[in-house]
Each structure stands twice: as C-alpha cells, then as structure tokens.
CSV table of C-alpha atoms in Angstrom, one decimal:
chain,number,residue,atom,x,y,z
Q,1,MET,CA,43.2,432.7,71.5
Q,2,GLU,CA,41.1,431.9,74.3
Q,3,SER,CA,42.8,432.7,77.2
Q,4,THR,CA,43.0,430.0,80.0
Q,5,ALA,CA,41.1,431.7,82.4
Q,6,ALA,CA,38.5,432.9,80.2
Q,7,LEU,CA,38.2,428.6,79.9
Q,8,GLY,CA,36.7,429.3,84.1
Q,9,ARG,CA,33.6,431.2,82.8
Q,10,LEU,CA,31.8,428.6,81.2
Q,11,PRO,CA,28.0,428.2,79.3
Q,12,ALA,CA,25.9,427.1,82.3
Q,13,LEU,CA,25.2,423.9,80.3
Q,14,ALA,CA,28.2,423.6,78.2
Q,15,LEU,CA,30.7,420.7,79.5
Q,16,PRO,CA,34.0,421.3,79.3
Q,17,VAL,CA,36.6,419.3,78.9
Q,18,PRO,CA,40.7,420.0,79.9
Q,19,VAL,CA,41.8,421.7,76.7
Q,20,ARG,CA,45.3,421.0,75.9
Q,21,GLN,CA,47.6,424.2,74.9
Q,22,ARG,CA,51.2,424.0,74.4
Q,23,GLY,CA,51.9,421.3,76.5
Q,24,ARG,CA,49.6,422.0,79.7
Q,25,VAL,CA,46.1,421.5,80.3
Q,26,ALA,CA,44.1,423.9,81.3
Q,27,ARG,CA,42.8,423.8,85.5
Q,28,VAL,CA,38.6,423.0,84.7
Q,29,ASP,CA,36.9,424.8,87.9
Q,30,TYR,CA,35.0,421.7,89.2
Q,31,ALA,CA,33.2,424.3,91.8
Q,32,GLY,CA,32.0,426.1,89.5
Q,33,LEU,CA,30.1,423.5,87.2
Q,34,THR,CA,27.0,422.0,88.4
Q,35,ASP,CA,25.8,419.1,89.4
Q,36,GLU,CA,24.7,417.8,85.8
Q,37,GLN,CA,28.2,418.8,84.6
Q,38,LEU,CA,29.7,417.2,87.0
Q,39,LEU,CA,28.0,414.0,86.5
Q,40,GLY,CA,28.4,414.9,82.3
Q,41,ARG,CA,31.6,414.8,83.3
Q,42,VAL,CA,32.1,410.5,84.9
Q,43,ALA,CA,29.8,409.9,82.4
Q,44,ASP,CA,31.0,410.8,79.1
Q,45,HIS,CA,35.7,411.2,80.8
Q,46,ARG,CA,35.3,409.4,83.1
Q,47,ASP,CA,36.7,412.5,85.4
Q,48,GLU,CA,38.2,410.9,88.3
Q,49,ASP,CA,38.2,415.1,89.7
Q,50,ALA,CA,34.3,415.5,88.6
Q,51,PHE,CA,34.1,412.4,91.1
Q,52,ALA,CA,35.3,414.3,93.7
Q,53,ALA,CA,33.6,416.6,93.3
Q,54,LEU,CA,30.5,414.9,93.0
Q,55,TYR,CA,31.7,413.2,96.6
Q,56,GLN,CA,32.1,416.6,98.2
Q,57,ARG,CA,28.6,417.7,97.4
Q,58,TYR,CA,27.1,415.1,98.6
Q,59,SER,CA,29.2,412.9,101.1
Q,60,ARG,CA,27.2,414.5,104.4
Q,61,PRO,CA,23.1,414.1,102.7
Q,62,VAL,CA,23.9,410.3,101.2
Q,63,TYR,CA,26.0,409.0,104.3
Q,64,SER,CA,23.7,410.6,106.5
Q,65,LEU,CA,20.7,409.0,104.6
Q,66,ILE,CA,22.3,405.5,104.6
Q,67,ALA,CA,23.1,405.4,108.6
Q,68,ARG,CA,19.5,407.1,109.2
Q,69,LEU,CA,17.9,403.9,107.5
Q,70,LEU,CA,20.4,401.8,108.0
Q,71,ARG,CA,21.1,403.1,112.6
Q,72,ASP,CA,24.2,401.2,112.4
Q,73,ARG,CA,27.1,403.3,111.2
Q,74,THR,CA,30.0,400.2,110.0
Q,75,THR,CA,27.4,399.2,107.5
Q,76,GLY,CA,26.7,402.9,106.7
Q,77,GLU,CA,30.2,403.2,105.7
Q,78,ASP,CA,30.1,399.9,103.7
Q,79,VAL,CA,27.1,401.1,101.9
Q,80,MET,CA,28.3,404.7,101.6
Q,81,GLN,CA,31.5,403.2,99.2
Q,82,GLU,CA,28.2,400.9,97.3
Q,83,ALA,CA,26.2,404.2,96.9
Q,84,PHE,CA,29.5,406.0,95.4
Q,85,SER,CA,30.8,402.7,93.1
Q,86,ALA,CA,26.8,403.0,91.8
Q,87,VAL,CA,28.1,406.6,91.1
Q,88,TRP,CA,30.5,406.0,88.9
Q,89,ARG,CA,29.2,402.9,87.1
Q,90,ALA,CA,25.8,404.4,86.5
Q,91,ALA,CA,26.5,407.8,85.6
Q,92,ARG,CA,25.6,407.5,82.3
Q,93,SER,CA,21.7,405.9,83.2
Q,94,TYR,CA,21.2,409.8,84.3
Q,95,ARG,CA,18.3,412.0,82.1
Q,96,GLN,CA,18.0,415.0,83.1
Q,97,ASP,CA,14.6,414.8,82.0
Q,98,ARG,CA,13.7,412.7,84.5
Q,99,GLY,CA,14.9,414.9,87.3
Q,100,SER,CA,17.5,416.4,88.8
Q,101,VAL,CA,20.8,414.8,90.0
Q,102,VAL,CA,20.0,414.7,94.1
Q,103,ALA,CA,16.9,413.4,92.8
Q,104,TRP,CA,18.6,410.1,91.1
Q,105,LEU,CA,21.4,410.8,93.4
Q,106,PHE,CA,18.4,410.0,96.2
Q,107,THR,CA,17.0,406.9,94.8
Q,108,ILE,CA,20.7,405.6,94.1
Q,109,ALA,CA,21.8,405.9,97.9
Q,110,ARG,CA,18.8,405.2,99.6
Q,111,ASN,CA,17.8,401.4,97.5
Q,112,ALA,CA,22.2,400.5,98.7
Q,113,ALA,CA,20.7,401.7,101.9
Q,114,VAL,CA,17.5,399.4,102.0
Q,115,ASP,CA,19.1,396.8,99.8
Q,116,ALA,CA,21.4,396.9,102.5
Q,117,ALA,CA,18.8,396.2,105.4
Q,118,ARG,CA,17.5,393.2,103.3
Q,119,SER,CA,20.4,391.5,105.2
Q,120,ARG,CA,21.1,392.9,108.8
Q,121,ARG,CA,20.7,390.6,111.3
Q,122,PRO,CA,17.1,391.7,113.8
Q,123,VAL,CA,17.8,394.7,116.4
Q,124,SER,CA,16.2,392.2,118.7
Q,125,PHE,CA,12.7,391.0,119.8
Q,126,GLY,CA,11.2,387.5,122.0
Q,127,ASP,CA,9.0,385.6,119.6
Q,128,PRO,CA,8.3,387.8,117.0
Q,129,PRO,CA,4.1,388.4,115.6
Q,130,GLU,CA,2.8,386.2,113.7
Q,131,SER,CA,1.6,389.4,110.2
Q,132,ILE,CA,4.1,391.6,109.3
Q,133,ASP,CA,2.7,393.5,106.5
Q,134,LEU,CA,5.2,393.1,104.0
Q,135,GLU,CA,4.0,396.0,101.6
Q,136,PRO,CA,7.3,399.3,100.8
Q,137,THR,CA,7.9,401.4,102.8
Q,138,PRO,CA,5.6,404.2,103.1
Q,139,ASP,CA,4.9,407.0,100.9
Q,140,VAL,CA,4.9,409.4,103.7
Q,141,ARG,CA,8.6,408.5,104.4
Q,142,VAL,CA,10.4,408.0,101.2
Q,143,ALA,CA,8.8,411.9,101.0
Q,144,ALA,CA,10.2,412.6,104.7
Q,145,ASP,CA,13.8,411.5,103.7
Q,146,MET,CA,13.8,413.0,100.6
Q,147,GLU,CA,12.9,416.0,102.1
Q,148,ALA,CA,15.4,415.8,105.0
Q,149,PHE,CA,17.8,415.2,102.2
Q,150,ARG,CA,17.5,417.7,99.8
Q,151,VAL,CA,17.5,420.5,103.2
Q,152,HIS,CA,21.3,419.4,103.8
Q,153,VAL,CA,21.6,419.1,100.0
Q,154,ALA,CA,20.7,423.0,99.9
Q,155,VAL,CA,22.3,423.8,103.6
Q,156,ASP,CA,26.1,422.0,102.5
Q,157,SER,CA,26.1,424.7,99.8
Q,158,LEU,CA,25.5,427.4,101.4
Q,159,PRO,CA,28.9,429.9,102.1
Q,160,ARG,CA,30.9,428.1,105.0
Q,161,ARG,CA,30.2,431.0,107.8
Q,162,GLU,CA,26.5,431.0,107.2
Q,163,ARG,CA,26.5,427.1,107.2
Q,164,ASP,CA,28.0,427.3,110.5
Q,165,VAL,CA,25.3,429.8,112.2
Q,166,ILE,CA,22.4,427.5,111.0
Q,167,ALA,CA,23.1,424.8,111.7
Q,168,LEU,CA,24.6,425.2,115.0
Q,169,ALA,CA,20.8,427.4,115.9
Q,170,TYR,CA,18.7,424.4,114.0
Q,171,PHE,CA,20.5,421.1,113.7
Q,172,GLU,CA,22.2,422.3,117.9
Q,173,GLY,CA,19.1,424.2,119.0
Q,174,LEU,CA,20.9,427.1,119.9
Q,175,SER,CA,19.8,430.9,120.9
Q,176,GLN,CA,21.3,433.2,118.3
Q,177,SER,CA,22.8,434.7,121.8
Q,178,GLU,CA,24.3,430.8,122.1
Q,179,VAL,CA,26.2,430.7,118.5
Q,180,ALA,CA,27.2,434.4,118.8
Q,181,ASP,CA,28.9,433.2,121.6
Q,182,ARG,CA,30.0,430.5,120.8
Q,183,LEU,CA,31.3,431.3,116.8
Q,184,GLY,CA,33.2,434.6,118.8
Q,185,ILE,CA,31.2,436.8,116.3
Q,186,PRO,CA,28.0,439.9,117.5
Q,187,LEU,CA,24.6,438.6,117.9
Q,188,GLY,CA,24.4,441.8,115.3
Q,189,THR,CA,25.9,439.3,112.3
Q,190,VAL,CA,24.6,436.0,113.1
Q,191,LYS,CA,21.3,437.6,112.3
Q,192,THR,CA,22.9,438.4,109.7
Q,193,ARG,CA,24.0,435.7,108.3
Q,194,THR,CA,20.6,433.7,109.1
Q,195,ARG,CA,18.9,435.8,107.0
Q,196,SER,CA,21.3,435.8,104.0
Q,197,ALA,CA,21.6,431.5,105.0
Q,198,LEU,CA,17.5,431.4,104.7
Q,199,GLY,CA,17.4,433.1,101.7
Q,200,ARG,CA,19.4,431.1,99.9
Q,201,LEU,CA,17.9,427.7,101.4
Q,202,ALA,CA,13.5,429.0,100.5
Q,203,GLU,CA,15.8,429.7,97.2
Q,204,ARG,CA,17.3,426.1,96.2
Q,205,LEU,CA,14.3,424.7,98.1
Q,206,GLU,CA,12.3,425.6,96.0
Q,207,ARG,CA,14.3,425.5,93.2
Q,208,GLU,CA,14.3,421.4,94.1
Q,209,GLY,CA,10.6,421.4,93.7
Q,210,VAL,CA,10.6,421.4,97.7
Q,211,THR,CA,8.1,424.3,99.0
Q,212,SER,CA,7.0,425.3,96.3
U,1,VAL,CA,13.5,438.5,96.9
U,2,THR,CA,12.0,436.3,99.4
U,3,ASP,CA,9.1,436.8,101.8
U,4,GLU,CA,8.8,436.4,105.4
U,5,SER,CA,6.6,433.3,105.5
U,6,GLU,CA,8.7,431.5,102.8
U,7,LEU,CA,11.4,431.8,105.3
U,8,SER,CA,9.5,431.5,107.8
U,9,ARG,CA,9.0,427.7,105.9
U,10,VAL,CA,11.8,426.9,105.7
U,11,GLU,CA,13.3,427.1,109.3
U,12,GLN,CA,10.4,424.8,110.2
U,13,MET,CA,12.0,422.8,108.2
U,14,LEU,CA,14.9,423.0,108.9
U,15,ARG,CA,13.3,422.8,113.5
U,16,SER,CA,11.8,419.4,111.7
U,17,THR,CA,14.7,418.0,110.2
U,18,PRO,CA,17.6,415.8,111.8
U,19,PRO,CA,20.9,417.0,111.7
U,20,PRO,CA,23.5,416.0,108.9
U,21,LEU,CA,26.6,413.0,109.9
U,22,GLU,CA,29.6,413.7,109.6
U,23,VAL,CA,32.2,411.5,107.1
U,24,PRO,CA,34.0,409.5,108.7
U,25,GLU,CA,37.2,411.4,107.1
U,26,HIS,CA,38.7,407.3,105.8
U,27,LEU,CA,35.4,407.2,103.3
U,28,GLU,CA,36.3,410.1,101.4
U,29,ARG,CA,39.4,407.6,100.8
U,30,ALA,CA,37.1,403.9,100.7
U,31,ALA,CA,34.7,405.2,98.8
U,32,ARG,CA,36.7,407.4,96.2
U,33,GLY,CA,38.5,403.9,95.7
U,34,ALA,CA,35.8,401.8,95.9
U,35,ALA,CA,34.1,403.6,92.5
U,36,LEU,CA,37.7,403.7,90.7
U,37,ASP,CA,39.2,399.9,91.5
U,38,PRO,CA,36.8,397.4,90.2
U,39,ASP,CA,39.6,395.3,93.0
U,40,VAL,CA,38.6,396.8,96.1
U,41,THR,CA,34.3,396.7,94.5
U,42,ARG,CA,34.8,393.0,94.3
U,43,SER,CA,36.6,392.3,97.3
U,44,ARG,CA,33.6,394.6,99.4
U,45,GLU,CA,31.2,392.4,97.6
U,46,ARG,CA,33.1,389.3,98.7
U,47,ARG,CA,33.2,391.2,102.0
U,48,LEU,CA,29.5,392.4,102.1
U,49,ALA,CA,28.8,388.6,100.5
U,50,ARG,CA,30.0,386.5,103.3
U,51,ARG,CA,28.2,388.8,105.9
U,52,ARG,CA,25.1,388.1,103.6
U,53,THR,CA,25.9,384.8,104.2
U,54,LEU,CA,26.0,384.4,107.8
U,55,ARG,CA,23.9,386.0,109.2
U,56,GLY,CA,21.1,384.3,106.6
U,57,ARG,CA,22.6,381.1,108.0
U,58,LEU,CA,22.3,381.9,111.8
U,59,LEU,CA,19.1,384.0,111.0
U,60,PRO,CA,17.2,383.5,108.5
U,61,ALA,CA,13.1,384.6,109.7
U,62,ALA,CA,14.6,387.0,111.6
U,63,ALA,CA,16.6,388.3,109.0
U,64,VAL,CA,13.0,388.4,106.6
U,65,LEU,CA,11.3,389.9,109.7
U,66,THR,CA,13.7,393.1,110.5
U,67,ALA,CA,13.6,394.4,107.4
U,68,ALA,CA,9.8,393.7,106.8
U,69,VAL,CA,9.8,395.9,110.5
U,70,ALA,CA,13.3,397.9,108.7
U,71,ALA,CA,11.1,398.9,106.1
U,72,SER,CA,7.4,399.4,107.5
U,73,LEU,CA,7.7,400.9,110.7
U,74,VAL,CA,9.4,403.3,111.7
U,75,ILE,CA,8.0,406.8,109.5
U,76,GLY,CA,9.6,409.4,110.3
U,77,VAL,CA,12.3,411.0,112.9
U,78,GLY,CA,12.2,414.9,114.0
U,79,GLY,CA,9.4,417.4,114.6
U,80,ARG,CA,7.5,417.4,111.9
U,81,SER,CA,3.4,417.3,113.8
U,82,PRO,CA,1.7,414.2,113.2
U,83,SER,CA,-2.0,413.5,112.1
U,84,ILE,CA,-2.6,410.0,113.4
U,85,THR,CA,-6.2,409.7,115.3
U,86,VAL,CA,-5.0,409.0,118.7
U,87,VAL,CA,-7.0,407.0,121.0
U,88,GLN,CA,-4.8,406.4,123.9
U,89,THR,CA,-2.2,408.0,125.2
U,90,VAL,CA,0.9,406.0,127.4
U,91,PRO,CA,2.4,408.1,129.7
U,92,LEU,CA,6.7,407.5,129.9
U,93,ALA,CA,8.2,407.9,132.9
U,94,ALA,CA,12.5,408.2,133.8
U,95,ARG,CA,13.4,406.1,136.9
U,96,ALA,CA,15.5,408.0,137.8
U,97,GLY,CA,16.8,411.6,135.9
U,98,ALA,CA,14.1,414.2,134.5
U,99,ALA,CA,12.9,412.4,130.7
U,100,SER,CA,9.8,411.9,130.3
U,101,GLY,CA,7.7,411.0,127.1
U,102,THR,CA,4.6,410.3,126.4
U,103,LEU,CA,3.0,406.6,123.4
U,104,GLN,CA,-0.1,408.2,121.5
U,105,LEU,CA,-1.6,404.9,119.8
U,106,GLY,CA,-3.6,405.1,116.4
U,107,THR,CA,-7.0,403.7,115.1
U,108,ILE,CA,-5.8,400.9,113.1
U,109,ARG,CA,-5.5,400.8,109.9
U,110,GLY,CA,-5.4,397.3,108.2
U,111,ARG,CA,-2.6,395.1,110.5
U,112,MET,CA,-0.9,398.2,111.5
U,113,ARG,CA,-1.7,400.7,114.5
U,114,PRO,CA,0.1,404.3,113.7
U,115,ILE,CA,1.7,405.6,117.0
U,116,VAL,CA,3.5,409.0,118.4
U,117,LEU,CA,6.4,408.7,120.5
U,118,ARG,CA,7.5,411.8,122.3
U,119,VAL,CA,10.4,412.3,124.2
U,120,GLN,CA,11.8,415.3,126.5
U,121,ASN,CA,15.0,415.8,128.2
U,122,LEU,CA,16.4,412.6,127.0
U,123,PRO,CA,19.9,413.7,126.9
U,124,ALA,CA,21.1,412.0,122.9
U,125,ALA,CA,22.5,408.8,122.1
U,126,PRO,CA,25.8,408.2,122.3
U,127,LYS,CA,28.2,407.5,120.6
U,128,GLY,CA,28.1,404.0,118.9
U,129,HIS,CA,24.3,403.9,120.6
U,130,TYR,CA,20.6,404.5,119.7
U,131,TYR,CA,17.5,404.2,122.7
U,132,GLU,CA,14.7,401.8,121.0
U,133,MET,CA,11.4,401.6,122.1
U,134,TRP,CA,10.4,397.7,123.7
U,135,PHE,CA,7.2,395.6,123.9
U,136,GLY,CA,6.6,393.1,126.4
U,137,ASP,CA,3.8,391.0,128.2
U,138,GLY,CA,6.0,390.1,131.0
U,139,ARG,CA,7.0,386.6,128.7
U,140,LYS,CA,7.8,388.3,125.2
U,141,ARG,CA,9.1,390.9,123.6
U,142,ILE,CA,9.8,393.4,120.8
U,143,GLY,CA,12.1,396.6,119.8
U,144,LEU,CA,10.4,397.8,117.2
U,145,LEU,CA,11.7,401.0,117.2
U,146,PRO,CA,14.8,402.6,117.0
U,147,PHE,CA,15.8,406.3,118.0
U,148,ASP,CA,17.6,409.2,118.6
U,149,THR,CA,17.0,412.4,120.4
U,150,THR,CA,18.1,416.2,119.4
U,151,GLY,CA,18.4,418.8,121.7
U,152,GLY,CA,16.5,416.3,124.6
U,153,ARG,CA,13.9,416.0,122.6
U,154,ALA,CA,12.5,413.4,119.6
U,155,THR,CA,9.5,412.8,118.8
U,156,VAL,CA,8.6,409.4,116.1
U,157,VAL,CA,6.3,409.3,114.2
U,158,SER,CA,5.3,405.5,113.1
U,159,ALA,CA,3.4,402.2,113.9
U,160,ILE,CA,3.5,399.2,114.9
U,161,PRO,CA,1.7,395.6,114.0
U,162,ALA,CA,-1.7,395.8,115.3
U,163,GLY,CA,-1.3,392.6,116.5
U,164,ILE,CA,1.5,392.3,118.7
U,165,THR,CA,0.4,392.1,122.7
U,166,TRP,CA,1.8,393.9,125.7
U,167,THR,CA,1.2,395.9,128.7
U,168,ALA,CA,4.7,397.4,129.1
U,169,CYS,CA,6.2,399.5,127.0
U,170,TRP,CA,9.9,400.7,126.9
U,171,VAL,CA,12.8,402.7,125.9
U,172,THR,CA,16.0,401.7,125.9
U,173,LEU,CA,19.5,402.3,125.2
U,174,GLU,CA,21.1,400.2,122.9
U,175,ASP,CA,25.1,399.5,121.9
U,176,TYR,CA,24.9,399.2,117.7
U,177,HIS,CA,26.7,396.1,117.5
U,178,GLU,CA,25.3,394.3,120.9
U,179,GLY,CA,21.8,395.3,121.4
U,180,GLY,CA,20.8,392.9,123.7
U,181,THR,CA,18.3,393.8,126.8
U,182,ALA,CA,20.0,397.0,128.4
U,183,PRO,CA,17.8,398.8,131.3
U,184,PRO,CA,15.1,401.4,130.2
U,185,VAL,CA,15.0,405.1,130.2
U,186,LEU,CA,12.0,405.1,129.9
U,187,SER,CA,9.5,403.1,131.0
U,188,SER,CA,5.2,403.4,130.4
U,189,VAL,CA,4.2,403.9,134.2
U,190,GLY,CA,3.8,400.6,136.6
U,191,ALA,CA,5.7,398.8,133.7
U,192,THR,CA,7.8,396.3,135.8
C-alpha cells in the first residue's frame, strides 16, 4: 500500500487529490506542485488550498502590475480582488496548449486593471486637447508590462536568501558591500548568492521565453 | 551551466524592471474571500458599480479622455534604452535641491509625439504620492505623465498628443487621491 509520505513525490504532470486512508486525508504538498497542477486542482476540485498557493506565488507580481497600471493603490486593492476572483471563476478556461499559467494570470490581471482604468476619474487637467488617440495600448507597453511581470514572478520563485540579495541589489540599488552590511553576511556570501540567483533567474526566464 | 552573457542579460533586465510592490497583508483574506464567497463578490461589484456611476455622472468626458491617456500614453517606466529620434531636448531644473532632468521630444508620429523623460536626484515619492509631468501655456495645463523614481532616478518612455500647445513643462508631487495643483519640484528652464 502506498504510504502517505510517498504522495509527496508525485509525477510532474499528475493532479493529486487528497487520498483518504483509514479516515485520514493525506496531505498534498502544494508548494511542490506546478502552476498547472495548482490551477488544475482549482478547476477540477475547487481546491481552496490550491487557490491559496497560487495566491502566495503570484500576489506580489499581480499587485505590482495592477498598481503600476492604475497608479492608485486603493483602486488597485479592489482590482486585485477582482483579478483573483476571476482566477477562481475562470480556472476551467485555462488551456495549457495556449500558453503558461504566468501568461494567463498576466492577461487576467491586466484586463482587470484596464477595465478599472476605464472608469477612473481623471488625474487632473485643464482644457483637454480636441483629439486624442483612442487606439488600444501599444504592443510595446504590453510587452514591457509582461516582461516586468515575468521578472517579478521569477524573483519571487527564488529561495528567500537569494531573493533578498537580488531585491536589495537590483530593486533598491545597493552595492554588494551595502547588501552585505544590510543582511549582516560576508561579502563573499553576497557574491555567491547573487551568482546563484542570477543563474536560476536565467533558467527560469529562458523557460518562460523571456531571454531566449 | 549559464554563460556570462546570459547572466549579464538577466542583470540588465533586473535593473530595468520596476521594483515589485509589497502586497498589503489584509488583501490576502479579502482576495480569497472575494473569490470564494459570492456575497463578497456581489458587494464588491456593487461598490465598484457605484463608484463608476458617480464618476460617470460627474466627469463623463474627462473619464473617457483619461482612460485614453492612461491607455495610450505611458509606455514604460524604468531604465530601458529608449529608441526615439530626438528633435529637441528640454532641460529641467529644480527650484530647490539637487534634482534635475531632461525631456526629449521625438518626431511626431500620427497624432502622437514620442518623448523620453529622464530625472536624477529626485527621491522616491512618499507613500500615497506620485510624480506627474505637466504641460501648459500659461492659460491651460494638462497633467499627462505619472511616474515614480527608483534610487533617485527615472526614465519614462511615453508619448504626448501632438496637437497640444505648451510653452512650459514641469513636474509636481501629487497625492494619489487628491490630485490638484502642487507646486513644481522640477520645471523647464524659464518656466514660471
């Protein structure tokens, strides 16, 4: 008989469901599941823990995207809720052959933000110009948003200690010496973690088709 | 094994990516509740609908214009290397402090004119605020370019309507919710 521990080592493409054994439900290792597996569990089993795991993985990139597009964190919070509601409602509509979960989530979040932007009050202006280009957002902007989203996702997928080094060095602009001081670790460790993190990011981004 | 050039590309990508924002802690419960509880969803949708209705009544033309501006103008914020044909550069100077910048204007394309705004030594906007670039001619003014800085710097690649006339441009620190007419922190040389 298969042991409970063995359930943590599931095949990559399997969609494990809690298995009842003598009245106990075997625990699913959500952290070890792929995005597709988590979304599959949400779609097929309405699995709230899988939904929570997706939220943990993607809340920061999604929130960053929405807040950046709307430039308003208060509205952004409502839109964030709307976006994850859409994930819950529309999980069944995801098709792996049409793209990654990352791309699917990006589209949902961006659409939610654009819908909200259409109803926003103006920032402020005097007499508006008579003609404004009403064409859809330029592709170049969507591509830049997508790239930032994927980079945020990739950084959030790093082990915590590597993620901290990357965030301080590249998002806060600290030198490696300053990162070492801030984290209280040797400079050599900062360099090692940075290099390791960059390698992981390169692999992840190449898988996502960002750097290849 | 990842080669050095690939690591350099990743480094460049990181440097040109705006920093992610921390998600407010209360949002997880709210987002989860919104997804799982249909009553919460309906309540939120009603709230959003009320907001839309109110704003739609008060500012119909303005809302449409702003959506168009928001959708079509801001192309990117970060350190990316912009590629526009520069036909004019407007220096920006601070009335106080060390901040400075330039506004590069490109060749008009259709009804839009590409621009690149670069600022230095401008501290990140405080919580609840953002910077905005304005254009005006002494009678009219229009705020078109919201942005923020990272490490005191920002490069904003965008476009403005080619049809607007302006004799000065300036940057203000704006409140997220209030908007308004804050005094400039940067302005084009000679602007009042």
